[in-house]
Tab-separated table of C-alpha atoms in Angstrom:
chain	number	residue	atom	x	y	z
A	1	UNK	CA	65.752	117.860	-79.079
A	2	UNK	CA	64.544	118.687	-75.358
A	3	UNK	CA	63.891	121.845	-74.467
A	4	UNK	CA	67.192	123.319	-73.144
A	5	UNK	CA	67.735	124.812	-69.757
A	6	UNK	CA	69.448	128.272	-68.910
A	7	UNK	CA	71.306	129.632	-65.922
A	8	UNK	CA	71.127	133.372	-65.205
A	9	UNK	CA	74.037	133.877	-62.850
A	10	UNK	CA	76.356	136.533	-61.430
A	11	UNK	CA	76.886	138.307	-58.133
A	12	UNK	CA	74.387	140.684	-56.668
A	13	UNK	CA	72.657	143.725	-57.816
A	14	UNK	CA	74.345	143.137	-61.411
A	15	UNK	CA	70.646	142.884	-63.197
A	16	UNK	CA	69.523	139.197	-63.544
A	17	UNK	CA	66.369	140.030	-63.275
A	18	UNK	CA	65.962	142.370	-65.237
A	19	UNK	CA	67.161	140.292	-67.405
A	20	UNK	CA	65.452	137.631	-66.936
A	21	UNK	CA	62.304	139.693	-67.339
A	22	UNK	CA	63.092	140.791	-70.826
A	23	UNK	CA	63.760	137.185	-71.952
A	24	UNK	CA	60.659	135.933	-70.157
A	25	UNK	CA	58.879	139.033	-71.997
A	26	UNK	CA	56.978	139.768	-68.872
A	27	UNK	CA	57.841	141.152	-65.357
A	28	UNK	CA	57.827	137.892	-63.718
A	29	UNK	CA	60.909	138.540	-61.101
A	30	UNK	CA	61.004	141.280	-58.486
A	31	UNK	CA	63.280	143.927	-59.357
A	32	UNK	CA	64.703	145.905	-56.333
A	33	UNK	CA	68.350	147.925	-56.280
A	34	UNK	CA	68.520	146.217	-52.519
A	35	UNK	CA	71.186	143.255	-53.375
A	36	UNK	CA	69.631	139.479	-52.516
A	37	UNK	CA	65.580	140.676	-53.394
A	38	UNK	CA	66.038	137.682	-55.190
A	39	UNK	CA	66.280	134.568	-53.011
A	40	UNK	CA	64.583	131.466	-54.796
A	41	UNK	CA	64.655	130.289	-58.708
A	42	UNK	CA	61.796	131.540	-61.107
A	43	UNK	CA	61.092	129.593	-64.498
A	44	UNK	CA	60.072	131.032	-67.778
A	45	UNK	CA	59.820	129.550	-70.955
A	46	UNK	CA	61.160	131.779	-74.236
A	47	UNK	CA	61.738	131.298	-77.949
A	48	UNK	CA	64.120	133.026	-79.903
A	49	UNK	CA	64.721	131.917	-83.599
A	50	UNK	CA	62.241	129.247	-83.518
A	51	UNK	CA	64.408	127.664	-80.442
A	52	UNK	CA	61.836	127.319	-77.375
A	53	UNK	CA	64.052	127.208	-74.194
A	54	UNK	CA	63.615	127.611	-70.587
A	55	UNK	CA	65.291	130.235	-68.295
A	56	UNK	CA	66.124	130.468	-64.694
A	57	UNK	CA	66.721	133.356	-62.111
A	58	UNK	CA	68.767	132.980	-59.616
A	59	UNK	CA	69.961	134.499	-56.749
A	60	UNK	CA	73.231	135.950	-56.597
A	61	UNK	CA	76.271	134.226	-55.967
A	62	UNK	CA	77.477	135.589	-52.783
A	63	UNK	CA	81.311	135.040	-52.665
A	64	UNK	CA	81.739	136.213	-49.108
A	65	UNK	CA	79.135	133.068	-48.259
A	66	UNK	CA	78.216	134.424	-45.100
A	67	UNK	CA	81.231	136.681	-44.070
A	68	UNK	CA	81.223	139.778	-42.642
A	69	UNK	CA	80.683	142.486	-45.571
A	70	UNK	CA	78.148	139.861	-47.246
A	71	UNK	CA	76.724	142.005	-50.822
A	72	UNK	CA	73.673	140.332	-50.387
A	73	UNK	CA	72.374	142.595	-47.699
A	74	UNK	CA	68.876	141.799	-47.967
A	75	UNK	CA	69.309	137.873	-47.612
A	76	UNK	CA	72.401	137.617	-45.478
A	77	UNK	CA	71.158	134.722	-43.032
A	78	UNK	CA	70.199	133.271	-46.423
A	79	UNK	CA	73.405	134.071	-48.277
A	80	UNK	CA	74.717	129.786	-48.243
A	81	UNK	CA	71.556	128.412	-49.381
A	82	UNK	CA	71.055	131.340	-52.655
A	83	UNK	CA	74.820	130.172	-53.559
A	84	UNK	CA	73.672	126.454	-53.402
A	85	UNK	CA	70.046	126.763	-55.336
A	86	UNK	CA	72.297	129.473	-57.976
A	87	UNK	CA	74.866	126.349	-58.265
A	88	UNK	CA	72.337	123.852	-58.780
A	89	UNK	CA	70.551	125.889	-61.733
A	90	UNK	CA	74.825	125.832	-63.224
A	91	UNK	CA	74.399	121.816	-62.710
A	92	UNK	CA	71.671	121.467	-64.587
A	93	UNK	CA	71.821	124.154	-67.391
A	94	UNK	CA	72.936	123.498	-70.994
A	95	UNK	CA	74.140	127.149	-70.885
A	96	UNK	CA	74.991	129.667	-67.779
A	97	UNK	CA	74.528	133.553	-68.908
A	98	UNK	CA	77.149	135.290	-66.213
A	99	UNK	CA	75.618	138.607	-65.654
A	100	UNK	CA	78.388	141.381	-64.683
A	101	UNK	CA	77.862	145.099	-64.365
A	102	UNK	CA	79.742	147.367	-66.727
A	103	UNK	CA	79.521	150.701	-64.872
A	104	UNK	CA	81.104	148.846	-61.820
A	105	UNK	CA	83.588	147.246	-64.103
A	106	UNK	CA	85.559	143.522	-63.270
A	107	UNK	CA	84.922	143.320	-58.947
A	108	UNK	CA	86.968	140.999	-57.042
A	109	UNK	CA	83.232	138.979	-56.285
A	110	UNK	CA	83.310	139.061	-60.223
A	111	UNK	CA	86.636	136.957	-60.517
A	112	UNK	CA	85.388	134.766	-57.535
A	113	UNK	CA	82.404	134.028	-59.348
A	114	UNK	CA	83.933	133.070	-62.842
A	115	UNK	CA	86.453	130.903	-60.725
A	116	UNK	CA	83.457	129.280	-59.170
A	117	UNK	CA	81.868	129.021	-62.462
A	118	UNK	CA	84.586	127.283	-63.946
A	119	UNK	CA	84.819	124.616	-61.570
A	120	UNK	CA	81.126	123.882	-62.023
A	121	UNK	CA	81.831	122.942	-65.773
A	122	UNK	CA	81.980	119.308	-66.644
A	123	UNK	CA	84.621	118.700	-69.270
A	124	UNK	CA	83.721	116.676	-72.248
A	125	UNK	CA	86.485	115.871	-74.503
A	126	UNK	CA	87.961	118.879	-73.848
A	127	UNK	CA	84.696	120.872	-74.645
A	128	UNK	CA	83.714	123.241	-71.313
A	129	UNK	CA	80.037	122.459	-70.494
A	130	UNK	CA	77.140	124.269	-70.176
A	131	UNK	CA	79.067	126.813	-72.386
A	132	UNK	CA	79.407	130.044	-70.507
A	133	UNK	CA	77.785	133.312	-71.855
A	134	UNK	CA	79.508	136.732	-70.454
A	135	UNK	CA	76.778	139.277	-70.569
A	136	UNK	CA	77.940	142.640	-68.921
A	137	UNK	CA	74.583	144.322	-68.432
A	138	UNK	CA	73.922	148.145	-67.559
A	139	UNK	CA	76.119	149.430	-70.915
A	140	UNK	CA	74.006	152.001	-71.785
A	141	UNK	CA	75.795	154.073	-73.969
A	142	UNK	CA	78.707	153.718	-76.050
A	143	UNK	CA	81.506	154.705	-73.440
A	144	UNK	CA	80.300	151.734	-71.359
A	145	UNK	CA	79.779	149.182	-74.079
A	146	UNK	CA	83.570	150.074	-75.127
A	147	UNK	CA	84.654	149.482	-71.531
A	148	UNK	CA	82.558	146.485	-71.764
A	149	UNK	CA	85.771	144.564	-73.512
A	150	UNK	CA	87.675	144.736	-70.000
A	151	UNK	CA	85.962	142.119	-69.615
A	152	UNK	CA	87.422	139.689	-71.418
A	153	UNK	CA	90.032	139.400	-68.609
A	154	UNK	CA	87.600	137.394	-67.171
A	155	UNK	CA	88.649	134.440	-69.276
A	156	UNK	CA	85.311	133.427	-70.434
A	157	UNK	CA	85.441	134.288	-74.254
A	158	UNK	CA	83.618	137.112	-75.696
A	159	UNK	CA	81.390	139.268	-73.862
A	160	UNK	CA	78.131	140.916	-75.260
A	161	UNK	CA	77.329	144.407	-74.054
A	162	UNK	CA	73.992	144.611	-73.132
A	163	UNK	CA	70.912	146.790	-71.704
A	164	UNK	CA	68.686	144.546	-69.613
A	165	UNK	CA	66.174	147.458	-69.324
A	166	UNK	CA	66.423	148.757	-72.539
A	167	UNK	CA	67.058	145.580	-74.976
A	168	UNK	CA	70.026	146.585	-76.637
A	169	UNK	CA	72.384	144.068	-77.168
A	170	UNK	CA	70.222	141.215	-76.024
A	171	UNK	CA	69.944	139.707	-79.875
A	172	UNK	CA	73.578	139.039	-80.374
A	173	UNK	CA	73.492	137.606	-76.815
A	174	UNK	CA	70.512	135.261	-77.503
A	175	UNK	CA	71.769	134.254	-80.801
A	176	UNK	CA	74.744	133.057	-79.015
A	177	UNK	CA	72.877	130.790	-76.928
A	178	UNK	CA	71.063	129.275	-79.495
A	179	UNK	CA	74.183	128.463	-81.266
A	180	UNK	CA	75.263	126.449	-78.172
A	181	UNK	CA	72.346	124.401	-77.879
A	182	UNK	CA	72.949	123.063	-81.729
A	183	UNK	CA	76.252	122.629	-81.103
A	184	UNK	CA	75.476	120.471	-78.102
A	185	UNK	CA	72.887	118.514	-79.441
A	186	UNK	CA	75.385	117.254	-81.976
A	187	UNK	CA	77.768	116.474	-79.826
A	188	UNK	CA	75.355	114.678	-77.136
A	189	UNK	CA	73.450	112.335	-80.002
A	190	UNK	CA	73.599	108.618	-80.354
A	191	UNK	CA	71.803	105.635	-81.311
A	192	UNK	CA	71.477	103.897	-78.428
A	193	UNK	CA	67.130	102.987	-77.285
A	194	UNK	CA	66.810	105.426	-74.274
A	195	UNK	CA	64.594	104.329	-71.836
A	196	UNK	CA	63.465	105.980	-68.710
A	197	UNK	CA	62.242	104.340	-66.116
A	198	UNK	CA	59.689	106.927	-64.172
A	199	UNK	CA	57.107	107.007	-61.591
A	200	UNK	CA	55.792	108.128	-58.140
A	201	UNK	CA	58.977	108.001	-55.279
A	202	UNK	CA	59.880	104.553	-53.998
A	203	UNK	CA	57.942	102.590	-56.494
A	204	UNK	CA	61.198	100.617	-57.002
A	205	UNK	CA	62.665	102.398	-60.263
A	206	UNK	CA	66.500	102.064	-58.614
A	207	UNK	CA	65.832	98.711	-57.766
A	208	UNK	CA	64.455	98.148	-61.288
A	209	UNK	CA	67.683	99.532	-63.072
A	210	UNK	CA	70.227	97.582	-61.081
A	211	UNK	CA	68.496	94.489	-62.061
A	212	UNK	CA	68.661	95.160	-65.634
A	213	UNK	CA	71.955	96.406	-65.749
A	214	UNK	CA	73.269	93.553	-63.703
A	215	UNK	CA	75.011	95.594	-61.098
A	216	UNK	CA	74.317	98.009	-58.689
A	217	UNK	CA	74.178	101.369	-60.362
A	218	UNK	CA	71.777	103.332	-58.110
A	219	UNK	CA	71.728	103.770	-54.217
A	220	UNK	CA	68.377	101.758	-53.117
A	221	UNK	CA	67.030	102.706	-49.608
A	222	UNK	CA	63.556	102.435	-48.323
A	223	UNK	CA	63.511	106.078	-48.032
A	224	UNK	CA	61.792	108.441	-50.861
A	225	UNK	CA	63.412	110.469	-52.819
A	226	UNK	CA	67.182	108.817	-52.002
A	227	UNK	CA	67.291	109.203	-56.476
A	228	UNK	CA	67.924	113.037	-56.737
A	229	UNK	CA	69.429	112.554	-60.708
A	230	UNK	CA	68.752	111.252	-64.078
A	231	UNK	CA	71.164	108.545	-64.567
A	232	UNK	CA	72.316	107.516	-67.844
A	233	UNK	CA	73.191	103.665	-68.025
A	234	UNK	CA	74.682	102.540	-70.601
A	235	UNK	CA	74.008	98.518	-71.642
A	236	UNK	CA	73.811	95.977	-74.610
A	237	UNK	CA	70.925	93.874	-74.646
A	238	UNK	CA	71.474	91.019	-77.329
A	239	UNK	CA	73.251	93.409	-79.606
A	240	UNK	CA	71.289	96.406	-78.900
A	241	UNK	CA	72.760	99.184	-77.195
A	242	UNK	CA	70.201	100.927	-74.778
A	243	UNK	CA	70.815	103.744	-72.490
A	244	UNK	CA	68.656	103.324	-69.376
A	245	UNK	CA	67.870	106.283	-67.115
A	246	UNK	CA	66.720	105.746	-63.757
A	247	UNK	CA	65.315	109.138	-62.682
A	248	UNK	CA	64.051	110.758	-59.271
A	249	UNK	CA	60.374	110.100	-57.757
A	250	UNK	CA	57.628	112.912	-59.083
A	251	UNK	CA	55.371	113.605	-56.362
A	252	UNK	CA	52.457	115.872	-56.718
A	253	UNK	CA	53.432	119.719	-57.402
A	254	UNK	CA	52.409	121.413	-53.649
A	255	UNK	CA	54.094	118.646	-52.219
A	256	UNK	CA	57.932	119.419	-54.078
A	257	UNK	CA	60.225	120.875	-51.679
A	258	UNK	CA	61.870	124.108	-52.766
A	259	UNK	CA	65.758	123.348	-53.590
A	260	UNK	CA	66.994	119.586	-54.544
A	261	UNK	CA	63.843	118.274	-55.193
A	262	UNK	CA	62.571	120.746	-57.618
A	263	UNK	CA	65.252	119.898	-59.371
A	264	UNK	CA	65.241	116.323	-59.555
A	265	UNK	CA	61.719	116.715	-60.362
A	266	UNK	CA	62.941	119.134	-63.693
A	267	UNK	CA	65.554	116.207	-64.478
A	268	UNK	CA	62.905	113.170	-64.089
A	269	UNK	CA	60.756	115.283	-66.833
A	270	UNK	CA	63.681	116.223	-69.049
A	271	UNK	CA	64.297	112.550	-69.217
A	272	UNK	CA	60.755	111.706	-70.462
A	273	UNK	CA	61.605	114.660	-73.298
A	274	UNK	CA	64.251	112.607	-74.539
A	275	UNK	CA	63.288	109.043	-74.288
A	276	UNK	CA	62.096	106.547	-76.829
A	277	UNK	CA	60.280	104.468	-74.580
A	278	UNK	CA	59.135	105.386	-70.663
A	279	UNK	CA	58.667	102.491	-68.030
A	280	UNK	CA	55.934	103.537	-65.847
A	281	UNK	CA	56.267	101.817	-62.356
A	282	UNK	CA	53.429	101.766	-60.404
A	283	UNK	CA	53.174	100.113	-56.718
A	284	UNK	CA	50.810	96.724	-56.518
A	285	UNK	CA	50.526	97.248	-52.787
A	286	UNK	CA	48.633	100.308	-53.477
A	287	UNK	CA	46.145	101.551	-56.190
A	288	UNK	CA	46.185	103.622	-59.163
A	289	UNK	CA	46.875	107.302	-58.072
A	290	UNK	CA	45.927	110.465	-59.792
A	291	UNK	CA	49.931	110.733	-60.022
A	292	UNK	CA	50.311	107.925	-61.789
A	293	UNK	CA	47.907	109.410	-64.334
A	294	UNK	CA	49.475	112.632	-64.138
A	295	UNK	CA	52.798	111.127	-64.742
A	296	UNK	CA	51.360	109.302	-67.463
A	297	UNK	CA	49.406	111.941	-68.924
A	298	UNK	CA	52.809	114.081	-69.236
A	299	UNK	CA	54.625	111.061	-71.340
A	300	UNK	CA	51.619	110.956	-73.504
A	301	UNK	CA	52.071	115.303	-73.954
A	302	UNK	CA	55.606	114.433	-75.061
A	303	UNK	CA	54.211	111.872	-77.958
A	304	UNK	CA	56.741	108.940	-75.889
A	305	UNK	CA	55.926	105.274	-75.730
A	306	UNK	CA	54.843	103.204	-72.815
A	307	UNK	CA	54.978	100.222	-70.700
A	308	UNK	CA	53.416	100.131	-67.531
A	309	UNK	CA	55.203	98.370	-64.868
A	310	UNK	CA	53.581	96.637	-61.805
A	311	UNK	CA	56.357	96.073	-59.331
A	312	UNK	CA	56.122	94.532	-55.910
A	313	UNK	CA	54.360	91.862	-57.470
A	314	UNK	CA	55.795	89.493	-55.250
A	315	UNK	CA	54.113	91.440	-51.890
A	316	UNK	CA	50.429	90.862	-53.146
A	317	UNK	CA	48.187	88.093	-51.873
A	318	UNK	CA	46.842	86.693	-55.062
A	319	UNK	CA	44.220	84.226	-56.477
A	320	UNK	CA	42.981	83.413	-60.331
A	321	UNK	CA	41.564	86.580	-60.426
A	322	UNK	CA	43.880	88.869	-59.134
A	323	UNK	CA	46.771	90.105	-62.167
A	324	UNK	CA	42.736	90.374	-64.060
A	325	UNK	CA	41.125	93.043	-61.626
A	326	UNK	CA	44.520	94.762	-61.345
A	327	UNK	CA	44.764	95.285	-65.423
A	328	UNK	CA	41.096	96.357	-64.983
A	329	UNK	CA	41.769	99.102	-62.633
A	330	UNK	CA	44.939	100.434	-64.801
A	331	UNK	CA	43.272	100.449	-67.828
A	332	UNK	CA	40.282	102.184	-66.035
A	333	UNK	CA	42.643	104.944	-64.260
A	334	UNK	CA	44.692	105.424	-67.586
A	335	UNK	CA	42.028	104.737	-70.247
A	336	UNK	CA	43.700	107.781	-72.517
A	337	UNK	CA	46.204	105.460	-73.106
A	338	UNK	CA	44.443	102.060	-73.285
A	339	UNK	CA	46.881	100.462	-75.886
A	340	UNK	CA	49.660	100.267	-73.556
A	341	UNK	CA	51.028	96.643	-72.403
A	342	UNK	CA	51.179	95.711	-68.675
A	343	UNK	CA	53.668	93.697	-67.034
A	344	UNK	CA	53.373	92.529	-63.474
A	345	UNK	CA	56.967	92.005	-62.103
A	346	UNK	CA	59.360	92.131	-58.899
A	347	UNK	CA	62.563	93.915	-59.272
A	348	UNK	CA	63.075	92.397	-55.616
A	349	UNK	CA	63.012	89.054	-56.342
A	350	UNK	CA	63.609	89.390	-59.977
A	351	UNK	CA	59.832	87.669	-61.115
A	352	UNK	CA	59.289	88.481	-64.673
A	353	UNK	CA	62.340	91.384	-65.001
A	354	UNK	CA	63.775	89.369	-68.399
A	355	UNK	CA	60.643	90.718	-70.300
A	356	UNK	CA	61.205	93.787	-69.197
A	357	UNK	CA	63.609	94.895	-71.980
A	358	UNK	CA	62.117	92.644	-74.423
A	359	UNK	CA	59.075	94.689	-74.424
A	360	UNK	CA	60.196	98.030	-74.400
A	361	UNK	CA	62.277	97.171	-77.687
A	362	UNK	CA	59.093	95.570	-79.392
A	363	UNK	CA	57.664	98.896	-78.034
A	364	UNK	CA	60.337	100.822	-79.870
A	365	UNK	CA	59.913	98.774	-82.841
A	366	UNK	CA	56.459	99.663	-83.118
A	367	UNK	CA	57.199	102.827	-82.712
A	368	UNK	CA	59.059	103.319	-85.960
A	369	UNK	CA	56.552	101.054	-87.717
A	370	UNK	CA	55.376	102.678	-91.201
A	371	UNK	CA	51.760	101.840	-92.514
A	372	UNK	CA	51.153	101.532	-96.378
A	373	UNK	CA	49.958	104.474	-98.230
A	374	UNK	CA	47.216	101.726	-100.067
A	375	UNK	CA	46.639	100.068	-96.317
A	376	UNK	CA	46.247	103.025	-94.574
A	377	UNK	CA	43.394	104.386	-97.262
A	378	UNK	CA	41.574	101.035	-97.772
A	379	UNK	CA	41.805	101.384	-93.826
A	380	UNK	CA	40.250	105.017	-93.521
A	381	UNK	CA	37.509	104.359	-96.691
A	382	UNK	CA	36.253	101.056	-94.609
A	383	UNK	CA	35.986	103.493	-91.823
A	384	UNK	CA	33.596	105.774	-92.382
A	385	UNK	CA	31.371	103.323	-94.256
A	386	UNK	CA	30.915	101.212	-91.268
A	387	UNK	CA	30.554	105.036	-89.283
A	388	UNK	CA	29.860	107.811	-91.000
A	389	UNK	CA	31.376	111.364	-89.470
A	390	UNK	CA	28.174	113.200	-87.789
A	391	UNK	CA	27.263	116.234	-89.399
A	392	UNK	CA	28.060	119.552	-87.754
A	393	UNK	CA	25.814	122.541	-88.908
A	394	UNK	CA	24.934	120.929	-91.788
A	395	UNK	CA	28.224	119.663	-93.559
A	396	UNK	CA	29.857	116.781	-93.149
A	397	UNK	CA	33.607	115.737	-92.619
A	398	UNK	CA	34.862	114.245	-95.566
A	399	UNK	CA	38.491	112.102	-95.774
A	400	UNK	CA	39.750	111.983	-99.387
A	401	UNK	CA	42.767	110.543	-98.233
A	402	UNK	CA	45.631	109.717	-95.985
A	403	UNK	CA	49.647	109.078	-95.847
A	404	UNK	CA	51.775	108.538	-92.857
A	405	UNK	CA	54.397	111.253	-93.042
A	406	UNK	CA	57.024	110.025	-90.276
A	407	UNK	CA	57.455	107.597	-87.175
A	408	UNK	CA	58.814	107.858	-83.917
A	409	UNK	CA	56.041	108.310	-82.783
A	410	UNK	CA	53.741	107.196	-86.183
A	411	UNK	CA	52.385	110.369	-87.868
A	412	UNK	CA	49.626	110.613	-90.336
A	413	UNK	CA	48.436	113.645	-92.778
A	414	UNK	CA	44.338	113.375	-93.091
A	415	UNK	CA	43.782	115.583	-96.309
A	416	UNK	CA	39.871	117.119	-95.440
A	417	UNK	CA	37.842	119.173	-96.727
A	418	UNK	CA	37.655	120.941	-93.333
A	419	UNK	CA	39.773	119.974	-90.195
A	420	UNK	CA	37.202	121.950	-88.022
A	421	UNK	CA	34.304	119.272	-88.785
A	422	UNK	CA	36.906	116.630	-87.058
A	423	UNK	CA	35.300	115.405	-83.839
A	424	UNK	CA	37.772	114.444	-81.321
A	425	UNK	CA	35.637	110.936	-80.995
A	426	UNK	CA	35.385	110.615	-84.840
A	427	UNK	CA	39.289	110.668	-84.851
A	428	UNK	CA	39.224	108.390	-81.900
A	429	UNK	CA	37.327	105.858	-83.392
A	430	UNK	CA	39.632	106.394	-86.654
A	431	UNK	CA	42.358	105.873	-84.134
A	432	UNK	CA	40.819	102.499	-82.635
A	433	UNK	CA	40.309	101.431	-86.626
A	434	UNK	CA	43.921	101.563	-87.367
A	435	UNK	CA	44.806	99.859	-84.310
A	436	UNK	CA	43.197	96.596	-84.817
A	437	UNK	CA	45.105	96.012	-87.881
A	438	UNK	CA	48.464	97.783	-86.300
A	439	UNK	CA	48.407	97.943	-83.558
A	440	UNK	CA	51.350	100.252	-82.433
A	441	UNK	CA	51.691	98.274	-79.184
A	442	UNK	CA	52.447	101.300	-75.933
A	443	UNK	CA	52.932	103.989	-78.470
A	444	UNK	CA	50.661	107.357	-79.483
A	445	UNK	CA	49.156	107.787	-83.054
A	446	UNK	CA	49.373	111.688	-84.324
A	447	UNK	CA	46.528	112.946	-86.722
A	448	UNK	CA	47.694	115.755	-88.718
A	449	UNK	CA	44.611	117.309	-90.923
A	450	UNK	CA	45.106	119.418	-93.830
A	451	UNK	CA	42.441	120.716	-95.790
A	452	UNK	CA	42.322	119.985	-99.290
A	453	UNK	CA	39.804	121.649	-101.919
């Protein structure tokens, strides 16, 4: 499941962040009784239940957008660009928490804002979505959590009574969200290979999917950053359905631009959360960046598989040696993941794009490869007599034994007598041991140690 998005929203001076800040546990939004303080998004990261979700102020929806009694007083000239970033967050959430105010009961900017809010929802088989969440903040005592229930004239379902500065309420309200995002997850899963095709902007990834899907799916322009969304495309490759997802350039954090970007850049990593298998395209014209190893380093935190994709193949003056000192400088930039394959191709001219998909299935099958309980322990004993574990303050690790507990990606438990006397080198080395007899082609291997008396 990827971590799921939400969308405070509401009209000014209602309490987002305030509420915000007692979700985020932490005052991480300015809280101000002047209407518009808040002008930009913040992000926070929360669990509730076990569920670990991200949050997102916003700035209030201004339904006057600039007219002449604006309610954002403190960011009228900015009133049009808060309503667009606020409407953005709606696009991208898997839930929207509309904050209203229960002393001022149901405003006229209220019912503007649900309106709005309801034209924002994408309809999927008749299911509303991102699920909307009525939270009418500021009832802080009983008279104005019983007027709260005005509120259902709203039209938005049930709405939860709550005390942004005090906390009351704010359990039923986060149990409801957690509901959706179960709910959802059903609804959105399928067994289609998903495969992401990422990198730095204008590498080539649009250019990439419209060759493998046949047609042109995505706008291609010389021009970074013309991919703003993850797009979902749908194919069948020799009986194998596969959803590719083309997603938008990720340039280096100071150089994001506030707004569209930022969240193209959110979308481009949700996709890598829930892919099987990522296609990292790097540029041949140029070398290895430390983006590309950032971009690879965050595929590897997610536990995804890999292929590394050379495009503009077709621009490089080669001889014999060339394709050989490229590999050499990849696997030198992203030696943390040295087993992943290399392809050199040209999504321009279309040099070597048919073993494109072929490899990133035989990827995916490695990735939900299973290894022998006997293999994998005749595997770990000839280990460490060939290298012994070094010593650390006088004991010595010791491996009685080892099963792989899942796939995708491969998983094993190392029963220990102490997981602290685990080098990370020693379990390296392990790692290199069980790769020359599987190799687990563009795909991570996860120790697990237990101790074991």
């Amino acid at each position: 499941m990827t971590t799921p998005i939400v969308a405070i929203v509401g009209r000014p001076n209602v309490g987002k962040s305030t509420l915000f800040n007692r979700l985020a546990g932490k005052p991480l939004a300015i809280v101000d009784d002047t209407p518009g303080t808040t002008r930009d998004r913040l992000f926070s990261e929360t669990i509730w239940n076990g569920v670990r979700f991200q949050i997102i102020d916003t700035g209030g929806i201004d339904p006057s957008e600039g007219g002449k009694d604006p309610l954002s007083v403190g960011s009228a000239d900015y009133i049009s660009q808060i309503r667009a970033q606020a409407l953005l967050a709606v696009e991208e959430a898997d839930a929207v928490v509309f904050v209203t105010d229960a002393a001022s009961g149901i405003t006229p900017a209220d019912q503007e804002v649900a309106d709005l809010l309801r034209r924002y929802q994408k309809n999927l088989e008749g299911v509303h979505y991102p699920p909307i969440h009525l939270a009418v903040n500021k009832a802080d005592n009983e008279t104005l959590r019983a007027a709260a229930m005005e509120f259902y004239a709203l039209g938005l379902g049930t709405p939860f009574p709550i005390s942004a500065v005090h906390g009351t309420g704010t359990g039923d309200l986060l149990d409801s969200l957690v509901s959706s995002f179960i709910v959802n997850e059903e609804q959105e899963e399928d067994q289609s290979v998903k495969i992401a095709i990422v990198g730095k902007p204008n590498v080539g990834k649009s250019s990439l999917l419209n060759k493998l899907a046949g047609e042109e799916r995505a706008i291609v322009s010389p021009i970074a950053g013309t991919t703003r969304d993850a797009i979902d495309s749908p194919i069948t490759y020799e009986g194998a359905p596969i959803t590719l997802i083309d997603t938008a350039g990720i340039r280096r954090k100071g150089k994001i631009d506030r707004g569209v970007e930022k969240y193209s850049v959110i979308r481009s990593m949700r996709a890598i959360e829930r892919c099987d298998v990522a296609l990292l395209l790097v540029d041949a014209t140029q070398d290895i960046s430390a983006q590309d190893t950032h971009i690879a380093g965050y595929i590897l935190e997610q536990w995804k598989s890999t292929v590394v994709i050379v495009n503009k193949w077709d621009l490089v003056e080669k001889d014999t040696f060339t394709m050989e000192e490229y590999t050499r400088q990849i696997r030198q930039a992203l030696n943390f993941v040295d087993y992943v394959p290399v392809l050199f191709i040209s999504a321009l001219t279309g040099q070597r794009v048919n073993k494109v998909l072929p490899l990133a299935l035989q990827v995916q099958e490695e990735r939900m490869a299973r290894v022998g309980t006997g293999a994998l322990n005749r595997i770990l004993m000839k280990s460490q007599d060939l290298h012994s574990p070094s010593s650390k303050t006088g004991r010595q690790l010791r491996i009685y034994y080892g099963t792989q507990v899942r796939s995708d990606p491969p998983t094993f438990m190392l029963y220990v007598n102490d997981p602290q006397l685990m080098h990370f080198t020693y379990q390296r080395f392990l790692e290199n041991q069980l790769r020359a007899v599987y190799p687990f082609s563009g795909t991570p291997i996860r120790f697990v140690l237990k101790k074991r008396s």
